[in-house]
mmCIF file of C-alpha atoms in Angstrom:
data_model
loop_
_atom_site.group_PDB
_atom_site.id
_atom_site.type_symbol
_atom_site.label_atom_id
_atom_site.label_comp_id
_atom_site.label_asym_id
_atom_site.label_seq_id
_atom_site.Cartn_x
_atom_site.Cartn_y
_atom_site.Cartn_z
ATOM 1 C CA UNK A 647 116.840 24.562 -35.200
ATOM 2 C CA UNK A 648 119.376 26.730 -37.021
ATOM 3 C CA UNK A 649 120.287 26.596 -40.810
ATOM 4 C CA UNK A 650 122.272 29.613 -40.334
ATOM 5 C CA UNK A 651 125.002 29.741 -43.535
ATOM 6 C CA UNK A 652 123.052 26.755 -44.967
ATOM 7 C CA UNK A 653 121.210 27.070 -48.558
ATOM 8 C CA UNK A 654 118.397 25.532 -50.182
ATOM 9 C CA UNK A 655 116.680 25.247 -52.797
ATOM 10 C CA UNK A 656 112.335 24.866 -52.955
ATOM 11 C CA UNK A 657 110.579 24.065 -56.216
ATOM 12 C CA UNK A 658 107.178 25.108 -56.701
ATOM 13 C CA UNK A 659 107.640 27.510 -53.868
ATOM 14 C CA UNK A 660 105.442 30.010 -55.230
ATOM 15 C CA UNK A 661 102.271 29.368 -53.395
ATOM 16 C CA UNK A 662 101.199 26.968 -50.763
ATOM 17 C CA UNK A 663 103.046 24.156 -49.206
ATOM 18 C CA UNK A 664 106.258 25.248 -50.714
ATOM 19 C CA UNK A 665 105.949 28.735 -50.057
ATOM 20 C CA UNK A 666 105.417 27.896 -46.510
ATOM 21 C CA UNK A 667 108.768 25.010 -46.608
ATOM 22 C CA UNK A 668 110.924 28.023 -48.024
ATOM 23 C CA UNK A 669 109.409 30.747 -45.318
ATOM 24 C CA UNK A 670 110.026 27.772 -42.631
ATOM 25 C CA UNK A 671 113.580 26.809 -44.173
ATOM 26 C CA UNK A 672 114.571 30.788 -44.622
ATOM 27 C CA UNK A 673 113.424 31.574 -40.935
ATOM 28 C CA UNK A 674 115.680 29.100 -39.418
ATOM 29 C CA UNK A 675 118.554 30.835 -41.061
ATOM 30 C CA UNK A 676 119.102 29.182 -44.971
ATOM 31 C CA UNK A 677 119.074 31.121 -48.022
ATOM 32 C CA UNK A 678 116.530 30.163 -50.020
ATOM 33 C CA UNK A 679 116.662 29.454 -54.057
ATOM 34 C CA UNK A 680 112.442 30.038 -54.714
ATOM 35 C CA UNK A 681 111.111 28.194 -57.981
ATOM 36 C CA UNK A 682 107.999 28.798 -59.913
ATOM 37 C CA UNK A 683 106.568 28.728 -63.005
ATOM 38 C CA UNK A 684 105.209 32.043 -61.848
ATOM 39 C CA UNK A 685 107.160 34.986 -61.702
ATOM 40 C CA UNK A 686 104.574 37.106 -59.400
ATOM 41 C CA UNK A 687 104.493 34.080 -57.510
ATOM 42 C CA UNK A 688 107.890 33.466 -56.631
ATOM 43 C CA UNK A 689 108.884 36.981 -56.745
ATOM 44 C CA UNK A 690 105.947 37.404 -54.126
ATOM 45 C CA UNK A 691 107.392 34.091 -51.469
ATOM 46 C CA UNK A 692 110.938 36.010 -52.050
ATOM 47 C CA UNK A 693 109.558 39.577 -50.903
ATOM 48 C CA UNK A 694 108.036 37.613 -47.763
ATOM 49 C CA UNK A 695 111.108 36.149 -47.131
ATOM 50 C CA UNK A 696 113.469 39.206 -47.446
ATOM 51 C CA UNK A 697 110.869 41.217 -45.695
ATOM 52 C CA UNK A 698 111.212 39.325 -42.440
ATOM 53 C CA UNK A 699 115.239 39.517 -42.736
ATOM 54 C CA UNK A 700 116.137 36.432 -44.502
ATOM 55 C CA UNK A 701 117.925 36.114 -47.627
ATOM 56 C CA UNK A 702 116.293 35.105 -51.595
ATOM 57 C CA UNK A 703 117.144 34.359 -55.164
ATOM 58 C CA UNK A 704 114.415 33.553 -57.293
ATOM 59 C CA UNK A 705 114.388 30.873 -60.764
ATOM 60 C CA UNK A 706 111.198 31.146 -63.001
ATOM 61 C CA UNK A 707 111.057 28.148 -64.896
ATOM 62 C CA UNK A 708 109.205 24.709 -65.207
ATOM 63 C CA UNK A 709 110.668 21.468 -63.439
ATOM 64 C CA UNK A 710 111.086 19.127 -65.642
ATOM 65 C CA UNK A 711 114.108 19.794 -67.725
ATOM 66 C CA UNK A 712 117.338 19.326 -67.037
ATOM 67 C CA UNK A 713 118.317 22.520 -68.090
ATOM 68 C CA UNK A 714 115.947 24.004 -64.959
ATOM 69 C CA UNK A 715 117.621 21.508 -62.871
ATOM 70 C CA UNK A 716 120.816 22.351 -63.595
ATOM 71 C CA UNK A 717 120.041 26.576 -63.760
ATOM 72 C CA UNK A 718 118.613 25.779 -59.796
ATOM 73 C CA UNK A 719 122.032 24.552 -58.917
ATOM 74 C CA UNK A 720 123.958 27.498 -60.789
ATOM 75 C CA UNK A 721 121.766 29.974 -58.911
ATOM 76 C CA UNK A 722 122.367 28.807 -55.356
ATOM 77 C CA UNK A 723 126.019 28.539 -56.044
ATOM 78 C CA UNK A 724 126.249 31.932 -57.745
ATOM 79 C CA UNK A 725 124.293 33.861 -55.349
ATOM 80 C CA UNK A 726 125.225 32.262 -52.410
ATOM 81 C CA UNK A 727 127.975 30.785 -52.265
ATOM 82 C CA UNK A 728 127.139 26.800 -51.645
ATOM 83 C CA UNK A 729 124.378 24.506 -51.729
ATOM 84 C CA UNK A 730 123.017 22.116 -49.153
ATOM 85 C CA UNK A 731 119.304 21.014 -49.649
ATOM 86 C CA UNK A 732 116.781 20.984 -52.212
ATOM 87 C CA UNK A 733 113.229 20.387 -51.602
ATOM 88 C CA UNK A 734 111.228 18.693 -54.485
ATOM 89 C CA UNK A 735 107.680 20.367 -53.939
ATOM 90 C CA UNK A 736 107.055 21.213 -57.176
ATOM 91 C CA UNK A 737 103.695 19.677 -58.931
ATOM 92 C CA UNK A 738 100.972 19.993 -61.276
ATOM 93 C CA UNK A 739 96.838 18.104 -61.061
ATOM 94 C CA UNK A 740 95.335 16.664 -63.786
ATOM 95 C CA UNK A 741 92.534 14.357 -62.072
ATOM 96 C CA UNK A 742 90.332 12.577 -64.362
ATOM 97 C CA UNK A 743 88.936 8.901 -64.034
ATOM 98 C CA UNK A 744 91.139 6.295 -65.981
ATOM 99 C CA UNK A 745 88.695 6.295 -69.560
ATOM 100 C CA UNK A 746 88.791 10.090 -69.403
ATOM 101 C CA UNK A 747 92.225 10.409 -68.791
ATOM 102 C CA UNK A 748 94.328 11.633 -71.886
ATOM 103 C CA UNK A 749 97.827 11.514 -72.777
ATOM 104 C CA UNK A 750 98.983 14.632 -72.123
ATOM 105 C CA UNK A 751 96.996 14.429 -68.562
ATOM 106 C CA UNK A 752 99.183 11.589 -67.937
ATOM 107 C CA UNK A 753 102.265 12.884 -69.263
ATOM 108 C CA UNK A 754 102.323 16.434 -67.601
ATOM 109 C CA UNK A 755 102.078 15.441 -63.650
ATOM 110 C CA UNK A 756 104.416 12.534 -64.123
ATOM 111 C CA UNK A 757 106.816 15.245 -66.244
ATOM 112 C CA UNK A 758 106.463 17.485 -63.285
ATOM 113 C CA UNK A 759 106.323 15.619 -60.455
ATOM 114 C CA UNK A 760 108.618 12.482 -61.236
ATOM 115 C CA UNK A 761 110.905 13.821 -63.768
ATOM 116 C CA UNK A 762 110.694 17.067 -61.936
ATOM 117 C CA UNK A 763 112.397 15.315 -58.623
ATOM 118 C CA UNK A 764 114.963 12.868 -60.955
ATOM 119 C CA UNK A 765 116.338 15.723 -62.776
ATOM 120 C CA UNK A 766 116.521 18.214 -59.969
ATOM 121 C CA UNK A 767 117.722 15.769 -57.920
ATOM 122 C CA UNK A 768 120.509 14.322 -60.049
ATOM 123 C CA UNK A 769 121.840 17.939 -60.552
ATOM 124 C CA UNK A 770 121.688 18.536 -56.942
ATOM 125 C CA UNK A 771 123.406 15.232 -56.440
ATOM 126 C CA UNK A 772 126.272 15.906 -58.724
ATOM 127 C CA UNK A 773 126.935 18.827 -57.216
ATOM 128 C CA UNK A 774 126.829 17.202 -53.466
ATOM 129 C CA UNK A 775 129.271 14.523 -54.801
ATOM 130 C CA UNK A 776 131.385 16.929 -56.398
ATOM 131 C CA UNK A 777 132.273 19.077 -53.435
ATOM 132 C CA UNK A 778 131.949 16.510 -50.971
ATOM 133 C CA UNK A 779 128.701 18.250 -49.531
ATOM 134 C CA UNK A 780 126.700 15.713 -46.811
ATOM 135 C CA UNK A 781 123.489 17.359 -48.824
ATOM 136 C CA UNK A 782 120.041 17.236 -47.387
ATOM 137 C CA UNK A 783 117.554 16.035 -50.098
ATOM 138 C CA UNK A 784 113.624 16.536 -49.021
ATOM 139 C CA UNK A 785 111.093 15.065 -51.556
ATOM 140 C CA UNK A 786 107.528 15.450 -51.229
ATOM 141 C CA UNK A 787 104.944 12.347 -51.288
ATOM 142 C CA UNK A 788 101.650 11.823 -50.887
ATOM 143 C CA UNK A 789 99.033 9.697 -49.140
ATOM 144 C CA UNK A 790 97.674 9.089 -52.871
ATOM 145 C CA UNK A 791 100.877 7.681 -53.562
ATOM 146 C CA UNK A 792 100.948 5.363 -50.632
ATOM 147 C CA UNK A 793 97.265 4.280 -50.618
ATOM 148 C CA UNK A 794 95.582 5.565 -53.989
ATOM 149 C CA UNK A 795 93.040 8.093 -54.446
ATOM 150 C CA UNK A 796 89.848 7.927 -57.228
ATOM 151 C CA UNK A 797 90.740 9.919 -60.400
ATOM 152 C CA UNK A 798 94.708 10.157 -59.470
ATOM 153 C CA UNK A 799 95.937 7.832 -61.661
ATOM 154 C CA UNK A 800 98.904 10.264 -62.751
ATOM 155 C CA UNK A 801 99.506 11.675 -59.431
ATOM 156 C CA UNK A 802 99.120 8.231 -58.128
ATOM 157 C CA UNK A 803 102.229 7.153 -60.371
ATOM 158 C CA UNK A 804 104.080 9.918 -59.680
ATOM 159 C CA UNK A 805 104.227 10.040 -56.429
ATOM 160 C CA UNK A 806 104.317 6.186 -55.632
ATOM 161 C CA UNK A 807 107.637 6.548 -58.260
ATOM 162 C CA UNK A 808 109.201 9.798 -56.305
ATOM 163 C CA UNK A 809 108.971 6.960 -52.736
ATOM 164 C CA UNK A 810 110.611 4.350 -55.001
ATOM 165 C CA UNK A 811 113.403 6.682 -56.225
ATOM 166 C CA UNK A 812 114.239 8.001 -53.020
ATOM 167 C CA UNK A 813 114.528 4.090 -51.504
ATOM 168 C CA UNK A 814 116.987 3.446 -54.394
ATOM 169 C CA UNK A 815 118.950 7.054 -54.228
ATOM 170 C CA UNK A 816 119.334 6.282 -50.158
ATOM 171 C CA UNK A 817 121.637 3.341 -51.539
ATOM 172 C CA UNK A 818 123.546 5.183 -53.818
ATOM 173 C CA UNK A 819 124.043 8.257 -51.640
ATOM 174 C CA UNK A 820 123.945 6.693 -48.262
ATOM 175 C CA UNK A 821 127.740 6.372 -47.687
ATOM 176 C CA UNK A 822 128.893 9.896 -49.123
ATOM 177 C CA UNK A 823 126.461 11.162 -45.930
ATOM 178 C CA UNK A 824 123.663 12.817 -48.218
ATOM 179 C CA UNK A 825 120.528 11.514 -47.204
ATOM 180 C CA UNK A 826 117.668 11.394 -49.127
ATOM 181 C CA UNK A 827 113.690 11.504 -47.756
ATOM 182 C CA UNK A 828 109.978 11.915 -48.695
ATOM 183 C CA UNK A 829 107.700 13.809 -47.014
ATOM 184 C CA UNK A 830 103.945 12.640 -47.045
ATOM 185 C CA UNK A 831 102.253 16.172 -46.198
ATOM 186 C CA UNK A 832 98.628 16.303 -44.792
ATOM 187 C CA UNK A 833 97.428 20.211 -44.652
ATOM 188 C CA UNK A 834 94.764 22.565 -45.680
ATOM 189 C CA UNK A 835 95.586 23.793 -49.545
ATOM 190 C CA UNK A 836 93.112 24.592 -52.539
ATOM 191 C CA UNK A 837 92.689 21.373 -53.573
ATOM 192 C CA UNK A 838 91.096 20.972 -49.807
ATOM 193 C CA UNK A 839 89.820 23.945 -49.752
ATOM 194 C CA UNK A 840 86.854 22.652 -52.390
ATOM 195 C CA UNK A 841 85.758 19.280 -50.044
ATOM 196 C CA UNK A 842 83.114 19.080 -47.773
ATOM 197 C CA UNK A 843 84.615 17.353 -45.601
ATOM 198 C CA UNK A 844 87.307 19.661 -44.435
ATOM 199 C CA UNK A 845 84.890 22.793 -44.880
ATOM 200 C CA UNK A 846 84.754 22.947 -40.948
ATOM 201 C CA UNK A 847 88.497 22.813 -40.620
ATOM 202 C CA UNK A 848 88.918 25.351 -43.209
ATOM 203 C CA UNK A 849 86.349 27.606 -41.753
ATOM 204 C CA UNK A 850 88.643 27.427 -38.375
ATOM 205 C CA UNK A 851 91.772 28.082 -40.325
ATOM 206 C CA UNK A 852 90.065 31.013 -42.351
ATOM 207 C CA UNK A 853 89.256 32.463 -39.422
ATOM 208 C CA UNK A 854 92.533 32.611 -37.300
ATOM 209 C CA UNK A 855 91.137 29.517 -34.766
ATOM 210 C CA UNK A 856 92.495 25.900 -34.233
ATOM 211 C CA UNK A 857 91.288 23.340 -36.312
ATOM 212 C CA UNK A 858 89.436 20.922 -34.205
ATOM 213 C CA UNK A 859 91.031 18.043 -33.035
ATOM 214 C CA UNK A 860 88.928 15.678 -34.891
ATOM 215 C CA UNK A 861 90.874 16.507 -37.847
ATOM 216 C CA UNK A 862 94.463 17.603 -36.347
ATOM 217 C CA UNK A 863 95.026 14.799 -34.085
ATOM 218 C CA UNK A 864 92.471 11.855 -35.588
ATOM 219 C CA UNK A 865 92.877 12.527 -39.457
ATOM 220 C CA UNK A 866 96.427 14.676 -38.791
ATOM 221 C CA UNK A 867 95.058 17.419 -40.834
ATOM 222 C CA UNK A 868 96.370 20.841 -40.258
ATOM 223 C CA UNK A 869 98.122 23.755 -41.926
ATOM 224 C CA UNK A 870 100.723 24.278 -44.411
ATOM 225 C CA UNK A 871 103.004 25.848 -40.680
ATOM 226 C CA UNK A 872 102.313 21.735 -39.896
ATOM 227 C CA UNK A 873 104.230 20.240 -42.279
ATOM 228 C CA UNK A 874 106.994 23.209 -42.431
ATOM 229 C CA UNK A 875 108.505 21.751 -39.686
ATOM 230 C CA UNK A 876 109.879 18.526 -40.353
ATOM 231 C CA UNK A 877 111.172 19.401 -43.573
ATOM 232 C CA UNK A 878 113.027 22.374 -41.695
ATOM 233 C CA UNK A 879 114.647 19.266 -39.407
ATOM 234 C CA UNK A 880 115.614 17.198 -42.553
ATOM 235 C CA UNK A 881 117.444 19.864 -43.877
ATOM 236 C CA UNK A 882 119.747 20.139 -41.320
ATOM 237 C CA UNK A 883 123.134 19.046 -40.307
ATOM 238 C CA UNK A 884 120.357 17.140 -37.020
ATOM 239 C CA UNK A 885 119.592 14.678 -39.796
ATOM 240 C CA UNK A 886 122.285 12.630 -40.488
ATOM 241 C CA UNK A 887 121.498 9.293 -40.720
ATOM 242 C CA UNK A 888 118.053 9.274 -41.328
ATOM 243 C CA UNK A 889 117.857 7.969 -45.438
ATOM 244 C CA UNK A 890 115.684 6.416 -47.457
ATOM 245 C CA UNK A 891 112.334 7.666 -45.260
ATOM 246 C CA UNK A 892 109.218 7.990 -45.665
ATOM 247 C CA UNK A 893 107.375 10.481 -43.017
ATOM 248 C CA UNK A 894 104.301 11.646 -43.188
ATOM 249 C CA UNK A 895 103.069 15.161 -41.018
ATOM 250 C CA UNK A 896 100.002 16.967 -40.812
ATOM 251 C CA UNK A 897 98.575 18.390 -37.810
ATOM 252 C CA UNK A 898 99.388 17.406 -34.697
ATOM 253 C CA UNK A 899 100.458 13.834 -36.182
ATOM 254 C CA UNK A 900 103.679 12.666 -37.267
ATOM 255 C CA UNK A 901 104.292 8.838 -38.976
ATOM 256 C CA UNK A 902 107.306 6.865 -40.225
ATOM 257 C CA UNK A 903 105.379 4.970 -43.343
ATOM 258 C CA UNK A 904 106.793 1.083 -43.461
ATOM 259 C CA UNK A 905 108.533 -0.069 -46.271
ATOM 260 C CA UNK A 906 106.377 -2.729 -48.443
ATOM 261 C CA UNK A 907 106.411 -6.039 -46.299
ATOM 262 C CA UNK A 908 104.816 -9.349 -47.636
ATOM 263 C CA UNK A 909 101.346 -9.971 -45.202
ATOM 264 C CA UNK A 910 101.816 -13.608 -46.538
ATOM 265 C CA UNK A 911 103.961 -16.620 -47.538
ATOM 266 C CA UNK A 912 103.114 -19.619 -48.395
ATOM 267 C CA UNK A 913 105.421 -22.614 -49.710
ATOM 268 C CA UNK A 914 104.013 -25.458 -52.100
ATOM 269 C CA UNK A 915 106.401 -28.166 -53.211
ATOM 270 C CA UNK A 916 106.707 -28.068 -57.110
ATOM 271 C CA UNK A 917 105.518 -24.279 -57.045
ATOM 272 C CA UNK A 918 101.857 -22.579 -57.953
ATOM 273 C CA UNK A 919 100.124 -24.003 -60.571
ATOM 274 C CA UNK A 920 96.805 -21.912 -61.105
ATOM 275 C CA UNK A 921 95.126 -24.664 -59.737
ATOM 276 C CA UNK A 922 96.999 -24.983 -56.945
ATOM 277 C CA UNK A 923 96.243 -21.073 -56.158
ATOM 278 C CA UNK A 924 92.894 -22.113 -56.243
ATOM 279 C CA UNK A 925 92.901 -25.286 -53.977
ATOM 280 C CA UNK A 926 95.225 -23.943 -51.319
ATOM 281 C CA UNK A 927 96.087 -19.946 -51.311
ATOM 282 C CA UNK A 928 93.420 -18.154 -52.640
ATOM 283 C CA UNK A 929 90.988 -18.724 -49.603
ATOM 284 C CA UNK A 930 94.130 -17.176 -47.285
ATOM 285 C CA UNK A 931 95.103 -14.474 -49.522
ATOM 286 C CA UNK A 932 91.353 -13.803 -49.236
ATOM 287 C CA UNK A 933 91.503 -13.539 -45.250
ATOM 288 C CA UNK A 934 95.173 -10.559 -45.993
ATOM 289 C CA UNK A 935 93.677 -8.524 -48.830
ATOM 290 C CA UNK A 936 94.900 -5.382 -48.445
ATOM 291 C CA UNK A 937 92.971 -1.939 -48.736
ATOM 292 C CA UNK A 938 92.972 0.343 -50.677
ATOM 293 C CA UNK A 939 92.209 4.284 -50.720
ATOM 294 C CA UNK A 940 91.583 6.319 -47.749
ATOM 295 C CA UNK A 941 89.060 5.601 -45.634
ATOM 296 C CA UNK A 942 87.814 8.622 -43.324
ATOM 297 C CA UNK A 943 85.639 8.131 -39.990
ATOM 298 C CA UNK A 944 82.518 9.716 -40.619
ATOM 299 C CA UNK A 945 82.471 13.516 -39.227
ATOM 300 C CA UNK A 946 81.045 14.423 -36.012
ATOM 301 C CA UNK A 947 77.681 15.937 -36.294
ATOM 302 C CA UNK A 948 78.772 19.382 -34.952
ATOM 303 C CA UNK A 949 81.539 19.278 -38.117
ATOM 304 C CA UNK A 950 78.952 18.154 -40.186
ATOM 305 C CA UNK A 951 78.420 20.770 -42.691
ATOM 306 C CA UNK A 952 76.559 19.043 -45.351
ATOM 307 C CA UNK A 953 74.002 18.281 -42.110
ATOM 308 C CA UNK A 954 74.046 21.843 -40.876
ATOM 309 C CA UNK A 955 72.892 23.197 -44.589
ATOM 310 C CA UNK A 956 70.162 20.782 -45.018
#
């Protein structure tokens, strides 16, 4: 895969996941427009990059604002020459159950994360549209976002929102040939790093070995190198006319995520009164109610670690 003469641009590539999307992206040949909030941080994914012969411009600033939006645009241009993908990555946590969740929880990860990816992605957009560019735009998901996670309720939001955006942006973009995806990544990062249940798949990692299968092929847990991959192939001129996606990667798995489908219809002459619901759909809405959350198979004993300590 070769993104020779392409550029892109990675927020919240200072660390992590979007450090390793810019190395991946930068490897295959693009220049690469590094974002943090951090300038060690981003100065530190740019040395990596240059240091292995690929080209880097770094932006310090918080997503968010249109102004950083717009300033990510400028700097690709400027430096480089064009622009041709953007990867939304950047993202703040703020978990807390709903009663202990405050405002300003709420209102900084959907600032960052949703209004992060509309305002960087309406710049990037404009300027698409305005050169005739057939941009690649990569946006990054989550499972919480698909299926909810305890404590989330912000991230849950967000990242349900970023899905629904893209959906809508596929229409509006789909004919100028920018496409438009989200990524639903599955890897090893801090926030893993801290639960048990992974602790055998980050000892492998830690230590330079494969993860065991159990998690890379059942649960599709890997490494940040995992997930580099397919937003390397949606950045590319290879991905025309695939818009409006949702793919999730991690490990040795890869998914296409369906779009929201009714599990059941029913038709009642005159319409649903309540007590209609009651007398003739609630017993079969009972039989399709849908799950929510993750639900993991329990480990293996030999993966066990809470079992090995005890």
């Amino acid at each position: 895969m070769s993104l020779t003469d392409r550029v892109a641009i990675v927020t919240g590539s200072g660390a992590g996941l979007g450090a390793g999307y810019a190395r991946a992206l930068a490897a295959a040949g693009a220049a690469v427009v590094v974002n943090d909030v951090s300038a060690d941080a981003a100065e530190r994914t740019a040395a990596e990059i240059r240091d292995a012969g690929g080209r880097a411009a770094v932006v310090v600033a918080p997503v968010g604002p249109s102004e950083t939006a717009q300033q990510l645009v400028e700097v690709a241009v400027e430096t480089f020459g064009r622009l041709d993908a953007l990867v939304t990555n950047a993202g703040v946590l703020r978990d807390r159950s709903l009663l202990k969740m405050t405002d300003d929880d709420f209102d900084t990860v959907i600032g960052v994360h949703l209004r992060g990816t509309f305002t960087c992605v309406r710049s990037a957009w404009t300027h698409f549209k305005e050169t005739g560019t057939a941009g690649r735009i990569v946006t990054i998901g989550s499972p919480t976002g698909q299926r909810g996670t305890f404590g989330q309720t912000n991230y849950a939001a967000a990242k349900a929102g970023i899905v629904g955006m893209v959906r809508t942006w596929a229409l509006e973009m789909g004919r100028s040939g920018t496409t438009v995806n989200a990524v639903v990544p599955v890897a090893a990062t801090a926030m893993t790093r801290t639960v048990p249940y992974f602790a055998a798949a980050i000892e492998a990692e830690d230590a330079g070995q494969p993860m065991p299968d159990f998690y890379r092929k059942g649960l599709g847990f890997g490494t940040t190198d995992d997930v580099a991959g397919v937003v390397v192939y949606l950045a590319s001129e290879q991905a025309a006319g695939i818009n409006g996606q949702v793919i999730g990667v991690g490990g040795d798995r890869l998914q296409l995520w369906s779009h929201p489908e009714p599990v059941l219809s029913l038709e009642q002459d005159g319409g649903w009164s309540a007590d209609a619901i009651s007398e003739v759909a609630a017993a079969r809405i009972r039989e399709d109610l849908q799950s929510v959350g993750e639900r993991f198979p329990a480990l293996p004993a030999e993966l066990d670690r809470s079992t090995q300590a005890s």
